Short mmCIF file of C-alpha atoms (C1' of nucleotides) in Angstrom, two decimals:
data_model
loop_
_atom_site.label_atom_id
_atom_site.label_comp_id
_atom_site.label_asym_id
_atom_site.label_seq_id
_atom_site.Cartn_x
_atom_site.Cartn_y
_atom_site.Cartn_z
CA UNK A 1 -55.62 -50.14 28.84
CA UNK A 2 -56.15 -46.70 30.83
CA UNK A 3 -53.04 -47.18 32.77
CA UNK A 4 -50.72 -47.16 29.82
CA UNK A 5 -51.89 -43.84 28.12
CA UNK A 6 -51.73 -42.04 31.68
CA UNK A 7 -48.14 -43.23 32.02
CA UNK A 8 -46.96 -42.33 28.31
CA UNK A 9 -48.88 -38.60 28.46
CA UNK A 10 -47.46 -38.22 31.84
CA UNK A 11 -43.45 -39.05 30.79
CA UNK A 12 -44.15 -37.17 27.88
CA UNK A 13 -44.85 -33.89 29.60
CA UNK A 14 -42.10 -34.70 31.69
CA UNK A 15 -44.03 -35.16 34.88
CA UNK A 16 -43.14 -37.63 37.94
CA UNK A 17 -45.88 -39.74 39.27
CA UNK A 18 -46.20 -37.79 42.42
CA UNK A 19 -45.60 -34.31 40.53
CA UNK A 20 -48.86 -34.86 38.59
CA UNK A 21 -50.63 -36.49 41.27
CA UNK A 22 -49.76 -33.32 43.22
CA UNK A 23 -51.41 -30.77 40.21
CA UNK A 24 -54.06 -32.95 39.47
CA UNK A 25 -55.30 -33.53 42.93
CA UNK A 26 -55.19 -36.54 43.04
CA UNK A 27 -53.79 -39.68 45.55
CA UNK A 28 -50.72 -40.54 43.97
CA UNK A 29 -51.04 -44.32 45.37
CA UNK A 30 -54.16 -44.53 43.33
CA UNK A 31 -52.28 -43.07 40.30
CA UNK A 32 -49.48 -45.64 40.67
CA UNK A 33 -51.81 -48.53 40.54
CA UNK A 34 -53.85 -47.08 37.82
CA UNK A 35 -50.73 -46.77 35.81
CA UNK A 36 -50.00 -50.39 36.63
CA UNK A 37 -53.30 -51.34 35.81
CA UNK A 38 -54.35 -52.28 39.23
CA UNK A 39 -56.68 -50.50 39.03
CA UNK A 40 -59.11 -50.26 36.02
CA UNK A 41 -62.35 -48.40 36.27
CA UNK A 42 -60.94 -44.67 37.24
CA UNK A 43 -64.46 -42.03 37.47
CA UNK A 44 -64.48 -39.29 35.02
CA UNK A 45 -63.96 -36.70 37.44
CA UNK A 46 -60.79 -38.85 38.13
CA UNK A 47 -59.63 -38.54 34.40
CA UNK A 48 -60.92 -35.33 34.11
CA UNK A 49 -58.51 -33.76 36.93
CA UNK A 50 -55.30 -35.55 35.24
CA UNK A 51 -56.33 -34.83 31.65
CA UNK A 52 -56.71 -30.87 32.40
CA UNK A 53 -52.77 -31.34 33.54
CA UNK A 54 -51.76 -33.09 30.81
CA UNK A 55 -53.18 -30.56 28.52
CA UNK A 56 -54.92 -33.34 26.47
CA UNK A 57 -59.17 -34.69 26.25
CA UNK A 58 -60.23 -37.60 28.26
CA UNK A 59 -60.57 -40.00 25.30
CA UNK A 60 -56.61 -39.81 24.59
CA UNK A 61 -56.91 -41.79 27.60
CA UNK A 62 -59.23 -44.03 26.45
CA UNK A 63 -58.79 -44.99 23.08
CA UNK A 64 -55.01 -44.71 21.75
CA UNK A 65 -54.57 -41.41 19.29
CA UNK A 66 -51.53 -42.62 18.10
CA UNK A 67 -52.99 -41.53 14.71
CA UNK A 68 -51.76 -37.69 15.48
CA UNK A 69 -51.31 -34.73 13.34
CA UNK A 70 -53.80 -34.92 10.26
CA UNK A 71 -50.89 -33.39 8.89
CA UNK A 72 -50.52 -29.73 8.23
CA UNK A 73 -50.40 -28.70 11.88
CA UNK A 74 -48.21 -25.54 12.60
CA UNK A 75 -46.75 -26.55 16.05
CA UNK A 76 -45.09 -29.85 14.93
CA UNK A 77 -44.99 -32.37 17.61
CA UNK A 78 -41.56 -32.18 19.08
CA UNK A 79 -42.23 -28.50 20.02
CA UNK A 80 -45.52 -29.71 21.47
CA UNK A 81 -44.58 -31.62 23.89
CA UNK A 82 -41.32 -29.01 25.04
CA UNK A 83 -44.21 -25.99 25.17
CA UNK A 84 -46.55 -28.85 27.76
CA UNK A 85 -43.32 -29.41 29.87
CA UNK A 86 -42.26 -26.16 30.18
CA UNK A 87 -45.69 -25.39 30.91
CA UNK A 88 -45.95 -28.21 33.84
CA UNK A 89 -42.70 -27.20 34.91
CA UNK A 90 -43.70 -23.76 36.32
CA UNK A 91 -41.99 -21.33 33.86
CA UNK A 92 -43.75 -17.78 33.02
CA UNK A 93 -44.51 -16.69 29.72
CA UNK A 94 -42.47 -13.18 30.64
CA UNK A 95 -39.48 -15.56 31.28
CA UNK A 96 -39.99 -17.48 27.84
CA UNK A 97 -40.17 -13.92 25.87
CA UNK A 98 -37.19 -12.75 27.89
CA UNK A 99 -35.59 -16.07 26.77
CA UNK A 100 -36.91 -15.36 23.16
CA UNK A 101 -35.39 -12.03 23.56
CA UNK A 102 -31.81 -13.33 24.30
CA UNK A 103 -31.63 -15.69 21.54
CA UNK A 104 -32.48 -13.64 18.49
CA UNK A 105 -30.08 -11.24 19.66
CA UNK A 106 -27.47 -13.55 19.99
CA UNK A 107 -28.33 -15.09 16.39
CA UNK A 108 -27.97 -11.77 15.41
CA UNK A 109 -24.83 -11.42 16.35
CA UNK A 110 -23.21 -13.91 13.97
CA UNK B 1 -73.57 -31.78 33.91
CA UNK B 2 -73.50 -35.48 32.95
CA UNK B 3 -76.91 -36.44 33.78
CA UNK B 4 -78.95 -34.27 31.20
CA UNK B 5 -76.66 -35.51 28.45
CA UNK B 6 -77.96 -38.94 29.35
CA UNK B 7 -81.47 -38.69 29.72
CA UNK B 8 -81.31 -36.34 26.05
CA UNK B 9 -79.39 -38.83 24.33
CA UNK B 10 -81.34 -41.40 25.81
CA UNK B 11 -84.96 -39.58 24.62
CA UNK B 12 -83.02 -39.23 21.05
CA UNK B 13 -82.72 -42.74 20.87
CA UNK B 14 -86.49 -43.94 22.12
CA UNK B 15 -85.34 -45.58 25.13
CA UNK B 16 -87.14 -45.91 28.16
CA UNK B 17 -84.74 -45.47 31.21
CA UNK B 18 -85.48 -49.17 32.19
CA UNK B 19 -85.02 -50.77 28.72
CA UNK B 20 -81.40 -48.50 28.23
CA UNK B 21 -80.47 -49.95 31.46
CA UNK B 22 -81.09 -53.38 30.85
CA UNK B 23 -79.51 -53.00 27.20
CA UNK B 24 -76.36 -51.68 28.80
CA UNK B 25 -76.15 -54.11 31.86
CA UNK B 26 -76.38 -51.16 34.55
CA UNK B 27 -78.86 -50.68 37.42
CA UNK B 28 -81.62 -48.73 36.39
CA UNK B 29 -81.49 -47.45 39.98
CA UNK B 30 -78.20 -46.16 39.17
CA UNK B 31 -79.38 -44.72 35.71
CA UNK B 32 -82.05 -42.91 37.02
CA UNK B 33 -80.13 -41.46 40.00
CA UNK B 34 -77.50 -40.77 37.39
CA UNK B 35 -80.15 -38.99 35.09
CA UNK B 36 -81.37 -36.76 38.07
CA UNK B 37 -78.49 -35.25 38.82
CA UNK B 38 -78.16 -37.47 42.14
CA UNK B 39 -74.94 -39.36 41.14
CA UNK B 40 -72.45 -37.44 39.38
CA UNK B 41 -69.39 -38.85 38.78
CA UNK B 42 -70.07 -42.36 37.42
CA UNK B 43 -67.09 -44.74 36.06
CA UNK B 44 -65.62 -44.58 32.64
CA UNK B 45 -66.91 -48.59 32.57
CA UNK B 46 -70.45 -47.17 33.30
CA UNK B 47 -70.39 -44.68 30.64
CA UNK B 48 -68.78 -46.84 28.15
CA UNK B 49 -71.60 -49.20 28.52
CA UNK B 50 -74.12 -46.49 28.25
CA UNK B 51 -72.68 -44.86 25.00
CA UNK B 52 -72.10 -47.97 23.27
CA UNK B 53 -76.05 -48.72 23.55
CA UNK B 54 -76.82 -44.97 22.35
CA UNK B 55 -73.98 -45.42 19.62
CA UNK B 56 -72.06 -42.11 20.82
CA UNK B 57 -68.80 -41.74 21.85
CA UNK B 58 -67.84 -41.00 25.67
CA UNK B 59 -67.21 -37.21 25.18
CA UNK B 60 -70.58 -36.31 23.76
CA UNK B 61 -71.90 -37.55 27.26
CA UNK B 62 -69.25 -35.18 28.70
CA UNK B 63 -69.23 -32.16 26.50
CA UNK B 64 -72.12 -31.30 24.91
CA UNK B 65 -71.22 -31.74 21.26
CA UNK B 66 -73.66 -29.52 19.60
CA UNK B 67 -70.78 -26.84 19.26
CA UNK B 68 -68.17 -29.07 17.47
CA UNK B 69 -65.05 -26.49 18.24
CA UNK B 70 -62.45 -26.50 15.38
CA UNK B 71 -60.68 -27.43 18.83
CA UNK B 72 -57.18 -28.09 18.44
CA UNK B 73 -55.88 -26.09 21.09
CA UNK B 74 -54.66 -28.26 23.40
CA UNK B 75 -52.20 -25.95 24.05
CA UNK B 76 -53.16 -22.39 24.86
CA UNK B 77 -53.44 -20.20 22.78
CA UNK B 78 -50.78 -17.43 24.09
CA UNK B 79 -48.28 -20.37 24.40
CA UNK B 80 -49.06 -21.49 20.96
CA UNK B 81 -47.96 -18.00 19.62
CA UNK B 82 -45.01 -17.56 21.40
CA UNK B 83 -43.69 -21.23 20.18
CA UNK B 84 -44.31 -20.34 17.21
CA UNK B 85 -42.54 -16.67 16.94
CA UNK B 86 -39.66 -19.10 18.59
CA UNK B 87 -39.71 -21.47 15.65
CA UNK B 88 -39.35 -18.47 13.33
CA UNK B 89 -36.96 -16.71 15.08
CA UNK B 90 -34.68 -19.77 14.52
CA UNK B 91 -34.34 -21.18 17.97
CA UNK B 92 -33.30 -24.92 18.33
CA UNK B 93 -34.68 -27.30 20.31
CA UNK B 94 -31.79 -28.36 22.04
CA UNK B 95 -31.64 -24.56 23.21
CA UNK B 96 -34.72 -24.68 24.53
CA UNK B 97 -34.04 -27.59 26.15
CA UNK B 98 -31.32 -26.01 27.96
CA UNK B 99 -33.27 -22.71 28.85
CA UNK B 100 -35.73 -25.45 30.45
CA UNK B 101 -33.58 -27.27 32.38
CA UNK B 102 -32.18 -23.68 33.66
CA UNK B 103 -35.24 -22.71 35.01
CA UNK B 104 -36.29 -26.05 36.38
CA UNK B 105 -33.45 -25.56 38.39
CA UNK B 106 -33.67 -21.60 38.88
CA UNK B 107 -36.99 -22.81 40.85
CA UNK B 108 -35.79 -25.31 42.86
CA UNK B 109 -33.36 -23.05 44.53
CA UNK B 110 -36.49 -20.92 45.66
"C1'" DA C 1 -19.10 -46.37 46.97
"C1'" DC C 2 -23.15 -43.33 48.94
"C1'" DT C 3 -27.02 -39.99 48.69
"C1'" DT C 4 -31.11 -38.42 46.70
"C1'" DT C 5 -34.88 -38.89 43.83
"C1'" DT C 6 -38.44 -41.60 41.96
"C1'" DT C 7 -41.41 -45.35 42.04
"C1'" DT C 8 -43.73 -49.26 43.90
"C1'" DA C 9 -46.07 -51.48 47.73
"C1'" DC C 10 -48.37 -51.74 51.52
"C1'" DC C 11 -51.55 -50.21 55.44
"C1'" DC C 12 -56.20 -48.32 56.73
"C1'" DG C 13 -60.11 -45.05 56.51
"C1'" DT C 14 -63.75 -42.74 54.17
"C1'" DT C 15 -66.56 -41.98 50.42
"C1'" DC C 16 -69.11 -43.32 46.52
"C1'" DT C 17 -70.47 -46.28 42.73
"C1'" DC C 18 -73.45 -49.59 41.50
"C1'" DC C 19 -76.07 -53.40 42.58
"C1'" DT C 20 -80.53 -56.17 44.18
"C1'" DA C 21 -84.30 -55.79 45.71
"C1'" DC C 22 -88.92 -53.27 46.65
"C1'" DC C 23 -92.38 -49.17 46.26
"C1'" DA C 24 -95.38 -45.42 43.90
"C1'" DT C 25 -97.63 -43.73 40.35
"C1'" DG C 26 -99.80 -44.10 36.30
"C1'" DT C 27 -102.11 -46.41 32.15
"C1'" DT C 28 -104.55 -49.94 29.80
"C1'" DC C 29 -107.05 -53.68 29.29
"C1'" DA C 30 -111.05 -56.82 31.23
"C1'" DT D 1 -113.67 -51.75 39.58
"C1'" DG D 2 -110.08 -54.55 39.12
"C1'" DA D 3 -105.67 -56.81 37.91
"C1'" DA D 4 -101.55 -56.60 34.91
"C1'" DC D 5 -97.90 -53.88 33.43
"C1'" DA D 6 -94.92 -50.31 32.32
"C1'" DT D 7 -92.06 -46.61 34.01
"C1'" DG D 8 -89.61 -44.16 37.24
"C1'" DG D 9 -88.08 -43.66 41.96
"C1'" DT D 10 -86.48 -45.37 46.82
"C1'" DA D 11 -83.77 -48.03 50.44
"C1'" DG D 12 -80.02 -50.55 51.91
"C1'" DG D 13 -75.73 -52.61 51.42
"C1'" DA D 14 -71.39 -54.96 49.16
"C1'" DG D 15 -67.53 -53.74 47.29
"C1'" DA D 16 -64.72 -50.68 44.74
"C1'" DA D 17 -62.71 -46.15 44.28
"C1'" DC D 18 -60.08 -42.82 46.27
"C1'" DG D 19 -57.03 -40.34 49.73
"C1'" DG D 20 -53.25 -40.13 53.31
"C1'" DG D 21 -49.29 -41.86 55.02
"C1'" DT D 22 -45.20 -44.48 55.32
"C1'" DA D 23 -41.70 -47.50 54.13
"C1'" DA D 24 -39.17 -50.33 51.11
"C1'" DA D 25 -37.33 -51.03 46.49
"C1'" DA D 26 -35.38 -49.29 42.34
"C1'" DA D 27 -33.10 -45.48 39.55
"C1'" DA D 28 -30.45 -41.78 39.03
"C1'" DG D 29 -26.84 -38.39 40.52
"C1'" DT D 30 -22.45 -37.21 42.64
#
DNA sequence: ACTTTTTTACCCGTTCTCCTACCATGTTCA
DNA sequence: TGAACATGGTAGGAGAACGGGTAAAAAAGT
């Protein structure tokens, strides 16, 4: 079911309901019974708006990708999904550097 | 746009717009609006129905598939660099998982 | 405990999908 | 010339999708 995969993508890049309903564009009272699979038969332009938040195609949505990684990916999957949150959650790649910065300095310093 | 994808798939396959629709159990009113550019934002149900007849998945009738990208950059690209000169430099997750809840926080107080 | 955040659950209004017809233009037989 | 038929397009409407708002219920923080 649709609702399902919009709900696990959504917790998985840390996102409230009304957060990504907010980014997307969208009503959030439609997202909420979409997620509960109230409702069933969401447009494309509808998936298309909450995929392009999610960071992820529209047929995640529809079929399940549990199959990931192929294997042999660089980014392994845990760091995925911190790099879509911190996306989401507003922070600036200047910050991230400065943050990058900091830490090999203070590995350094050991 | 959605329509042309349609209608070309549709030729490929030797289908009249009235026999696709009755294969696929749509209106051929709605098809050939659909086709024309008229209607543009039809239901994943609709399109579902329509692909399976034309033996294609949903996102060739959304993408036009005749590129196949490498793709796998759901993340962009600058991002994916910086996370990974952050796995090299030695960073742990559970760092980054603090600097994230920092600035979470950081912009709340804005 | 109590306060705040998050989610669900309603209401109603507008817009749009998608349907069942019916119409217009061929084209092909007689 | 004519009917039969195939193909695409049109008109109108039922019902679903979608948005806004609000309020109650549930979770989470303090």
């Amino acid at each position: 079911m649709v609702g399902e995969r919009v709900k696990k993508y959504r917790k998985e890049a840390g996102l409230t309901l009304t957060e990504l309903a907010d980014r997307a564009g969208v009503a959030k009272s439609y997202l909420s019974a979409l997620e509960r699979n109230i409702q069933t038969n969401p447009s494309i332009q509808f998936l298309e708006k909450i995929a392009a938040v999610l960071n992820i195609t529209i047929d995640h949505l529809l079929k399940d990708m549990d199959n990931m990684e192929p294997a042999g990916d660089d980014i392994d999957t845990e760091w995925r999904k911190l790099v879509l949150e911190a996306m989401n959650s507003g922070v600036s790649k200047e910050e991230f550097r400065d943050f990058l910065e900091y830490n090999k300095w203070k590995i350094n310093q050991k």
